PDB file of C-alpha atoms and ligand atoms in Angstrom:
ATOM      1  CA  MET E  30     -88.752  48.296  31.064  1.00  0.00           C
ATOM      2  CA  ASN E  31     -86.148  48.963  28.579  1.00  0.00           C
ATOM      3  CA  GLU E  32     -82.967  46.646  28.340  1.00  0.00           C
ATOM      4  CA  ILE E  33     -80.735  48.960  30.535  1.00  0.00           C
ATOM      5  CA  GLN E  34     -83.228  48.987  33.307  1.00  0.00           C
ATOM      6  CA  TYR E  35     -83.908  45.377  32.923  1.00  0.00           C
ATOM      7  CA  LEU E  36     -80.415  44.336  33.196  1.00  0.00           C
ATOM      8  CA  ALA E  37     -79.856  46.850  35.963  1.00  0.00           C
ATOM      9  CA  GLU E  38     -82.623  44.752  37.926  1.00  0.00           C
ATOM     10  CA  GLU E  39     -80.876  41.385  37.144  1.00  0.00           C
ATOM     11  CA  ILE E  40     -78.022  42.871  39.011  1.00  0.00           C
ATOM     12  CA  ASN E  41     -80.095  44.100  41.706  1.00  0.00           C
ATOM     13  CA  ASN E  42     -81.400  40.570  42.340  1.00  0.00           C
ATOM     14  CA  CYS E  43     -77.954  39.041  41.945  1.00  0.00           C
ATOM     15  CA  ARG E  44     -76.615  36.987  45.309  1.00  0.00           C
ATOM     16  CA  LYS E  45     -74.136  35.091  43.554  1.00  0.00           C
ATOM     17  CA  CYS E  46     -71.540  35.965  45.682  1.00  0.00           C
ATOM     18  CA  SER E  47     -71.268  37.431  49.402  1.00  0.00           C
ATOM     19  CA  LEU E  48     -70.829  41.037  47.915  1.00  0.00           C
ATOM     20  CA  GLY E  49     -74.678  41.060  47.111  1.00  0.00           C
ATOM     21  CA  CYS E  50     -75.518  40.686  50.801  1.00  0.00           C
ATOM     22  CA  GLU E  51     -72.992  43.504  51.906  1.00  0.00           C
ATOM     23  CA  ARG E  52     -73.650  46.122  49.261  1.00  0.00           C
ATOM     24  CA  THR E  53     -75.597  49.247  49.919  1.00  0.00           C
ATOM     25  CA  ASN E  54     -76.520  49.651  45.919  1.00  0.00           C
ATOM     26  CA  THR E  55     -75.428  47.528  43.143  1.00  0.00           C
ATOM     27  CA  VAL E  56     -73.763  49.742  40.421  1.00  0.00           C
ATOM     28  CA  PRO E  57     -74.373  48.503  37.184  1.00  0.00           C
ATOM     29  CA  GLY E  58     -73.124  51.262  35.039  1.00  0.00           C
ATOM     30  CA  GLU E  59     -74.260  54.300  33.138  1.00  0.00           C
ATOM     31  CA  GLY E  60     -74.432  55.596  29.756  1.00  0.00           C
ATOM     32  CA  PRO E  61     -76.239  54.971  26.506  1.00  0.00           C
ATOM     33  CA  TYR E  62     -76.253  51.584  24.819  1.00  0.00           C
ATOM     34  CA  SER E  63     -75.358  53.406  21.837  1.00  0.00           C
ATOM     35  CA  ALA E  64     -72.069  54.338  22.959  1.00  0.00           C
ATOM     36  CA  SER E  65     -69.097  53.945  21.013  1.00  0.00           C
ATOM     37  CA  ILE E  66     -66.729  53.918  23.848  1.00  0.00           C
ATOM     38  CA  VAL E  67     -67.294  51.483  27.020  1.00  0.00           C
ATOM     39  CA  PHE E  68     -64.861  52.292  29.997  1.00  0.00           C
ATOM     40  CA  ILE E  69     -64.353  49.331  32.770  1.00  0.00           C
ATOM     41  CA  GLY E  70     -62.910  50.245  35.866  1.00  0.00           C
ATOM     42  CA  GLU E  71     -62.283  47.662  38.653  1.00  0.00           C
ATOM     43  CA  ALA E  72     -65.124  47.797  41.317  1.00  0.00           C
ATOM     44  CA  PRO E  73     -67.311  50.454  42.712  1.00  0.00           C
ATOM     45  CA  GLY E  74     -65.956  52.187  45.956  1.00  0.00           C
ATOM     46  CA  HIS E  75     -67.614  53.907  48.722  1.00  0.00           C
ATOM     47  CA  ASN E  76     -69.070  56.979  46.929  1.00  0.00           C
ATOM     48  CA  GLU E  77     -70.266  54.487  44.137  1.00  0.00           C
ATOM     49  CA  ASP E  78     -71.773  52.121  46.548  1.00  0.00           C
ATOM     50  CA  LEU E  79     -73.689  54.821  48.045  1.00  0.00           C
ATOM     51  CA  GLN E  80     -75.020  56.428  44.999  1.00  0.00           C
ATOM     52  CA  GLY E  81     -75.159  53.384  42.741  1.00  0.00           C
ATOM     53  CA  LYS E  82     -73.259  54.993  40.146  1.00  0.00           C
ATOM     54  CA  PRO E  83     -69.925  54.407  38.805  1.00  0.00           C
ATOM     55  CA  PHE E  84     -66.964  56.571  39.283  1.00  0.00           C
ATOM     56  CA  VAL E  85     -68.530  59.492  41.211  1.00  0.00           C
ATOM     57  CA  GLY E  86     -65.652  59.920  43.603  1.00  0.00           C
ATOM     58  CA  ALA E  87     -62.399  61.662  43.156  1.00  0.00           C
ATOM     59  CA  ALA E  88     -60.937  59.079  40.461  1.00  0.00           C
ATOM     60  CA  GLY E  89     -64.561  59.760  38.634  1.00  0.00           C
ATOM     61  CA  ARG E  90     -64.063  63.531  38.761  1.00  0.00           C
ATOM     62  CA  LEU E  91     -60.503  63.023  37.067  1.00  0.00           C
ATOM     63  CA  LEU E  92     -62.249  60.807  34.539  1.00  0.00           C
ATOM     64  CA  ASP E  93     -64.625  63.473  33.666  1.00  0.00           C
ATOM     65  CA  GLY E  94     -61.989  65.906  33.264  1.00  0.00           C
ATOM     66  CA  LEU E  95     -59.789  63.552  31.129  1.00  0.00           C
ATOM     67  CA  LEU E  96     -62.903  63.219  28.933  1.00  0.00           C
ATOM     68  CA  SER E  97     -63.911  66.853  28.576  1.00  0.00           C
ATOM     69  CA  GLN E  98     -60.364  67.486  27.587  1.00  0.00           C
ATOM     70  CA  VAL E  99     -61.019  65.223  24.106  1.00  0.00           C
ATOM     71  CA  GLY E 100     -64.321  66.665  23.826  1.00  0.00           C
ATOM     72  CA  PHE E 101     -66.624  63.958  25.419  1.00  0.00           C
ATOM     73  CA  GLU E 102     -69.014  63.905  28.525  1.00  0.00           C
ATOM     74  CA  ARG E 103     -69.606  61.278  30.541  1.00  0.00           C
ATOM     75  CA  GLN E 104     -73.286  61.038  28.964  1.00  0.00           C
ATOM     76  CA  ASP E 105     -71.741  60.115  25.639  1.00  0.00           C
ATOM     77  CA  VAL E 106     -69.839  57.006  26.934  1.00  0.00           C
ATOM     78  CA  PHE E 107     -70.726  53.988  28.791  1.00  0.00           C
ATOM     79  CA  ILE E 108     -68.702  53.379  32.147  1.00  0.00           C
ATOM     80  CA  THR E 109     -68.998  50.434  34.143  1.00  0.00           C
ATOM     81  CA  ASN E 110     -66.760  47.964  36.041  1.00  0.00           C
ATOM     82  CA  ILE E 111     -65.603  44.368  36.291  1.00  0.00           C
ATOM     83  CA  LEU E 112     -67.619  44.119  39.657  1.00  0.00           C
ATOM     84  CA  LYS E 113     -70.923  45.511  39.916  1.00  0.00           C
ATOM     85  CA  CYS E 114     -70.905  45.441  43.830  1.00  0.00           C
ATOM     86  CA  ARG E 115     -68.255  46.931  46.279  1.00  0.00           C
ATOM     87  CA  PRO E 116     -65.809  44.710  47.802  1.00  0.00           C
ATOM     88  CA  PRO E 117     -65.518  45.536  51.725  1.00  0.00           C
ATOM     89  CA  ASN E 118     -62.847  48.025  52.583  1.00  0.00           C
ATOM     90  CA  ASN E 119     -62.303  48.343  48.708  1.00  0.00           C
ATOM     91  CA  ARG E 120     -60.130  45.270  48.645  1.00  0.00           C
ATOM     92  CA  ASP E 121     -59.128  43.581  45.226  1.00  0.00           C
ATOM     93  CA  PRO E 122     -61.935  41.461  43.545  1.00  0.00           C
ATOM     94  CA  LEU E 123     -61.613  37.857  44.324  1.00  0.00           C
ATOM     95  CA  PRO E 124     -61.424  35.187  41.192  1.00  0.00           C
ATOM     96  CA  ALA E 125     -64.733  33.803  42.692  1.00  0.00           C
ATOM     97  CA  GLU E 126     -66.597  37.210  42.576  1.00  0.00           C
ATOM     98  CA  ILE E 127     -64.908  37.992  38.838  1.00  0.00           C
ATOM     99  CA  LYS E 128     -66.187  34.813  37.726  1.00  0.00           C
ATOM    100  CA  ALA E 129     -69.842  35.354  39.210  1.00  0.00           C
ATOM    101  CA  CYS E 130     -69.991  38.881  37.999  1.00  0.00           C
ATOM    102  CA  THR E 131     -68.622  39.073  34.462  1.00  0.00           C
ATOM    103  CA  PRO E 132     -71.141  37.358  32.773  1.00  0.00           C
ATOM    104  CA  PHE E 133     -73.252  40.807  33.345  1.00  0.00           C
ATOM    105  CA  LEU E 134     -70.490  42.962  31.918  1.00  0.00           C
ATOM    106  CA  GLU E 135     -70.291  40.225  28.860  1.00  0.00           C
ATOM    107  CA  LYS E 136     -74.252  41.100  28.442  1.00  0.00           C
ATOM    108  CA  GLN E 137     -73.699  44.821  28.278  1.00  0.00           C
ATOM    109  CA  LEU E 138     -70.702  44.706  25.808  1.00  0.00           C
ATOM    110  CA  LYS E 139     -72.915  42.356  23.573  1.00  0.00           C
ATOM    111  CA  LYS E 140     -75.473  44.840  23.440  1.00  0.00           C
ATOM    112  CA  ILE E 141     -73.567  47.852  23.070  1.00  0.00           C
ATOM    113  CA  GLN E 142     -70.861  46.780  20.812  1.00  0.00           C
ATOM    114  CA  PRO E 143     -68.688  49.515  21.160  1.00  0.00           C
ATOM    115  CA  ASN E 144     -65.748  50.662  18.553  1.00  0.00           C
ATOM    116  CA  ILE E 145     -63.595  50.584  21.548  1.00  0.00           C
ATOM    117  CA  ILE E 146     -63.268  49.112  25.010  1.00  0.00           C
ATOM    118  CA  VAL E 147     -61.099  51.321  27.376  1.00  0.00           C
ATOM    119  CA  THR E 148     -59.864  49.164  30.531  1.00  0.00           C
ATOM    120  CA  LEU E 149     -59.011  51.520  33.308  1.00  0.00           C
ATOM    121  CA  GLY E 150     -56.418  49.580  35.682  1.00  0.00           C
ATOM    122  CA  ARG E 151     -54.707  46.270  35.972  1.00  0.00           C
ATOM    123  CA  PHE E 152     -57.991  44.465  36.927  1.00  0.00           C
ATOM    124  CA  SER E 153     -60.276  45.059  33.759  1.00  0.00           C
ATOM    125  CA  LEU E 154     -57.161  44.594  31.780  1.00  0.00           C
ATOM    126  CA  SER E 155     -56.200  41.138  33.128  1.00  0.00           C
ATOM    127  CA  TYR E 156     -60.344  40.269  32.654  1.00  0.00           C
ATOM    128  CA  PHE E 157     -59.438  40.105  28.775  1.00  0.00           C
ATOM    129  CA  PHE E 158     -55.675  39.367  28.721  1.00  0.00           C
ATOM    130  CA  PRO E 159     -54.652  37.565  32.048  1.00  0.00           C
ATOM    131  CA  THR E 160     -50.873  37.883  31.401  1.00  0.00           C
ATOM    132  CA  LEU E 161     -50.265  40.884  30.063  1.00  0.00           C
ATOM    133  CA  GLN E 162     -48.784  43.788  32.134  1.00  0.00           C
ATOM    134  CA  ILE E 163     -50.403  47.321  32.281  1.00  0.00           C
ATOM    135  CA  GLY E 164     -47.332  49.375  32.055  1.00  0.00           C
ATOM    136  CA  LYS E 165     -46.188  47.524  29.039  1.00  0.00           C
ATOM    137  CA  VAL E 166     -49.452  47.384  26.817  1.00  0.00           C
ATOM    138  CA  ARG E 167     -51.057  50.735  28.230  1.00  0.00           C
ATOM    139  CA  GLY E 168     -51.728  53.075  25.068  1.00  0.00           C
ATOM    140  CA  LYS E 169     -51.714  50.269  22.803  1.00  0.00           C
ATOM    141  CA  LEU E 170     -54.482  48.819  20.970  1.00  0.00           C
ATOM    142  CA  LEU E 171     -55.176  45.349  21.374  1.00  0.00           C
ATOM    143  CA  LYS E 172     -57.584  42.774  19.708  1.00  0.00           C
ATOM    144  CA  TRP E 173     -59.641  40.062  21.851  1.00  0.00           C
ATOM    145  CA  ASN E 174     -62.921  38.218  20.405  1.00  0.00           C
ATOM    146  CA  ASN E 175     -62.860  40.685  17.708  1.00  0.00           C
ATOM    147  CA  GLN E 176     -63.150  43.735  19.756  1.00  0.00           C
ATOM    148  CA  ASN E 177     -60.768  46.794  19.948  1.00  0.00           C
ATOM    149  CA  ILE E 178     -59.477  46.751  23.729  1.00  0.00           C
ATOM    150  CA  TYR E 179     -57.260  49.934  24.744  1.00  0.00           C
ATOM    151  CA  PRO E 180     -56.024  49.627  28.167  1.00  0.00           C
ATOM    152  CA  VAL E 181     -55.072  52.748  30.299  1.00  0.00           C
ATOM    153  CA  TYR E 182     -54.021  53.455  33.522  1.00  0.00           C
ATOM    154  CA  HIS E 183     -56.733  53.938  36.287  1.00  0.00           C
ATOM    155  CA  PRO E 184     -57.609  57.134  37.126  1.00  0.00           C
ATOM    156  CA  ALA E 185     -56.888  56.403  40.946  1.00  0.00           C
ATOM    157  CA  ALA E 186     -53.336  56.326  39.921  1.00  0.00           C
ATOM    158  CA  ALA E 187     -53.246  59.659  38.516  1.00  0.00           C
ATOM    159  CA  LEU E 188     -54.584  61.334  41.694  1.00  0.00           C
ATOM    160  CA  ARG E 189     -51.449  59.633  43.368  1.00  0.00           C
ATOM    161  CA  ASN E 190     -48.728  60.660  40.971  1.00  0.00           C
ATOM    162  CA  THR E 191     -48.703  63.212  38.115  1.00  0.00           C
ATOM    163  CA  LYS E 192     -46.642  60.939  35.897  1.00  0.00           C
ATOM    164  CA  PHE E 193     -49.718  58.575  35.392  1.00  0.00           C
ATOM    165  CA  TYR E 194     -51.841  61.725  34.749  1.00  0.00           C
ATOM    166  CA  ASP E 195     -49.654  62.829  31.912  1.00  0.00           C
ATOM    167  CA  LEU E 196     -49.647  59.272  30.489  1.00  0.00           C
ATOM    168  CA  LEU E 197     -53.528  59.030  30.945  1.00  0.00           C
ATOM    169  CA  LYS E 198     -54.161  62.353  29.353  1.00  0.00           C
ATOM    170  CA  ASN E 199     -51.731  61.138  26.128  1.00  0.00           C
ATOM    171  CA  ASP E 200     -53.619  57.971  26.028  1.00  0.00           C
ATOM    172  CA  PHE E 201     -57.127  59.729  26.015  1.00  0.00           C
ATOM    173  CA  GLN E 202     -55.947  61.763  23.124  1.00  0.00           C
ATOM    174  CA  GLN E 203     -54.822  58.768  20.911  1.00  0.00           C
ATOM    175  CA  MET E 204     -57.940  56.915  21.944  1.00  0.00           C
ATOM    176  CA  VAL E 205     -59.944  59.834  20.267  1.00  0.00           C
ATOM    177  CA  GLN E 206     -57.565  59.594  17.199  1.00  0.00           C
ATOM    178  CA  PHE E 207     -58.183  55.879  17.025  1.00  0.00           C
ATOM    179  CA  LEU E 208     -61.749  56.173  16.993  1.00  0.00           C
ATOM    180  CA  GLU E 209     -61.773  58.928  14.299  1.00  0.00           C
ATOM    181  CA  GLU E 210     -59.296  57.397  12.257  1.00  0.00           C
ATOM    182  CA  LYS E 211     -59.272  54.023  12.371  1.00  0.00           C
ATOM    183  CA  PRO E 212     -61.959  51.825  11.219  1.00  0.00           C
ATOM    184  CA  VAL E 213     -62.673  48.460  13.306  1.00  0.00           C
ATOM    185  CA  GLU E 214     -60.950  45.526  11.458  1.00  0.00           C
ATOM    186  CA  GLU E 215     -62.237  41.802  11.387  1.00  0.00           C
ATOM    187  CA  SER E 216     -59.803  39.565  12.926  1.00  0.00           C
ATOM    188  CA  PRO E 217     -59.892  35.915  14.380  1.00  0.00           C
ATOM    189  CA  ILE E 218     -61.457  35.413  17.681  1.00  0.00           C
ATOM    190  CA  THR E 219     -58.462  35.443  20.282  1.00  0.00           C
ATOM    191  CA  ASP E 220     -57.659  36.078  23.678  1.00  0.00           C
ATOM    192  CA  ASN E 221     -54.332  34.727  23.154  1.00  0.00           C
ATOM    193  CA  PRO E 222     -51.782  37.183  24.126  1.00  0.00           C
ATOM    194  CA  GLU E 223     -49.297  35.943  21.160  1.00  0.00           C
ATOM    195  CA  SER E 224     -51.854  36.833  18.750  1.00  0.00           C
ATOM    196  CA  ILE E 225     -52.452  40.490  19.675  1.00  0.00           C
ATOM    197  CA  GLN E 226     -52.538  43.100  17.339  1.00  0.00           C
ATOM    198  CA  LEU E 227     -50.868  46.318  18.291  1.00  0.00           C
ATOM    199  CA  SER E 228     -51.815  49.605  16.753  1.00  0.00           C
ATOM    200  CA  PHE E 229     -50.186  52.427  15.101  1.00  0.00           C
ATOM    201  CA  PHE E 230     -49.736  53.923  18.578  1.00  0.00           C
ATOM    202  CA  ASP E 231     -46.910  51.328  19.133  1.00  0.00           C
ATOM    203  CA  ASP E 232     -43.862  52.969  20.411  1.00  0.00           C
TER     204      ASP E 232
HETATM  205  N1  URA U  10     -62.780  52.708  40.928  1.00  0.00           N
HETATM  206  C1  URA U  10     -63.246  51.870  40.196  1.00  0.00           C
HETATM  207  O1  URA U  10     -62.678  51.113  39.512  1.00  0.00           O
HETATM  208  N2  URA U  10     -64.755  52.174  39.857  1.00  0.00           N
HETATM  209  C2  URA U  10     -65.426  53.062  40.376  1.00  0.00           C
HETATM  210  O2  URA U  10     -66.699  52.805  39.908  1.00  0.00           O
HETATM  211  C3  URA U  10     -64.764  53.954  41.106  1.00  0.00           C
HETATM  212  C4  URA U  10     -63.617  53.847  41.323  1.00  0.00           C
END
């Protein structure tokens, strides 16, 4: 069993919150542990719960399209969520569920050590930066625990409003520029919003 399978098995056996009893499948995440980009959404939805794979519904197709416009395939990146099980009726994740589930995300990030972590939507942004608003920091590069965090809108928002689609498209282009042009910098460990370093993408 390789490391990815081992962690998937751990997630499959998890019953730390009630979602563990309600799910059809766990959705640990998908992609190579050598990926330079990790995308983090909120939680599996109906299709993801049925298939055990992240972002396989309409929002996932939009994500695939955004990736291919900047020269990436889904299999080049690692895609996961804050929660690994679907909340009933797609309700928002509860604080206790986030607390129970995010040690798995931490293990994944520790193994992968990506150059950039792209948070999709407000829930995954607030896991790293509880006080920041997505509308204010999307498309800006932030530092957290010496890692590069790049918040963008959730693809589901772009399904509802083309304004969000245009912003996402723009932010994906900047993400690639960042990967190509900017080396990962050393910086003090912090999750304090006041010490966030904004990138050259600042407006
Ligand atoms: N939305 C998410 O946040 N994650 C998924 O996997 C699918 C939809």
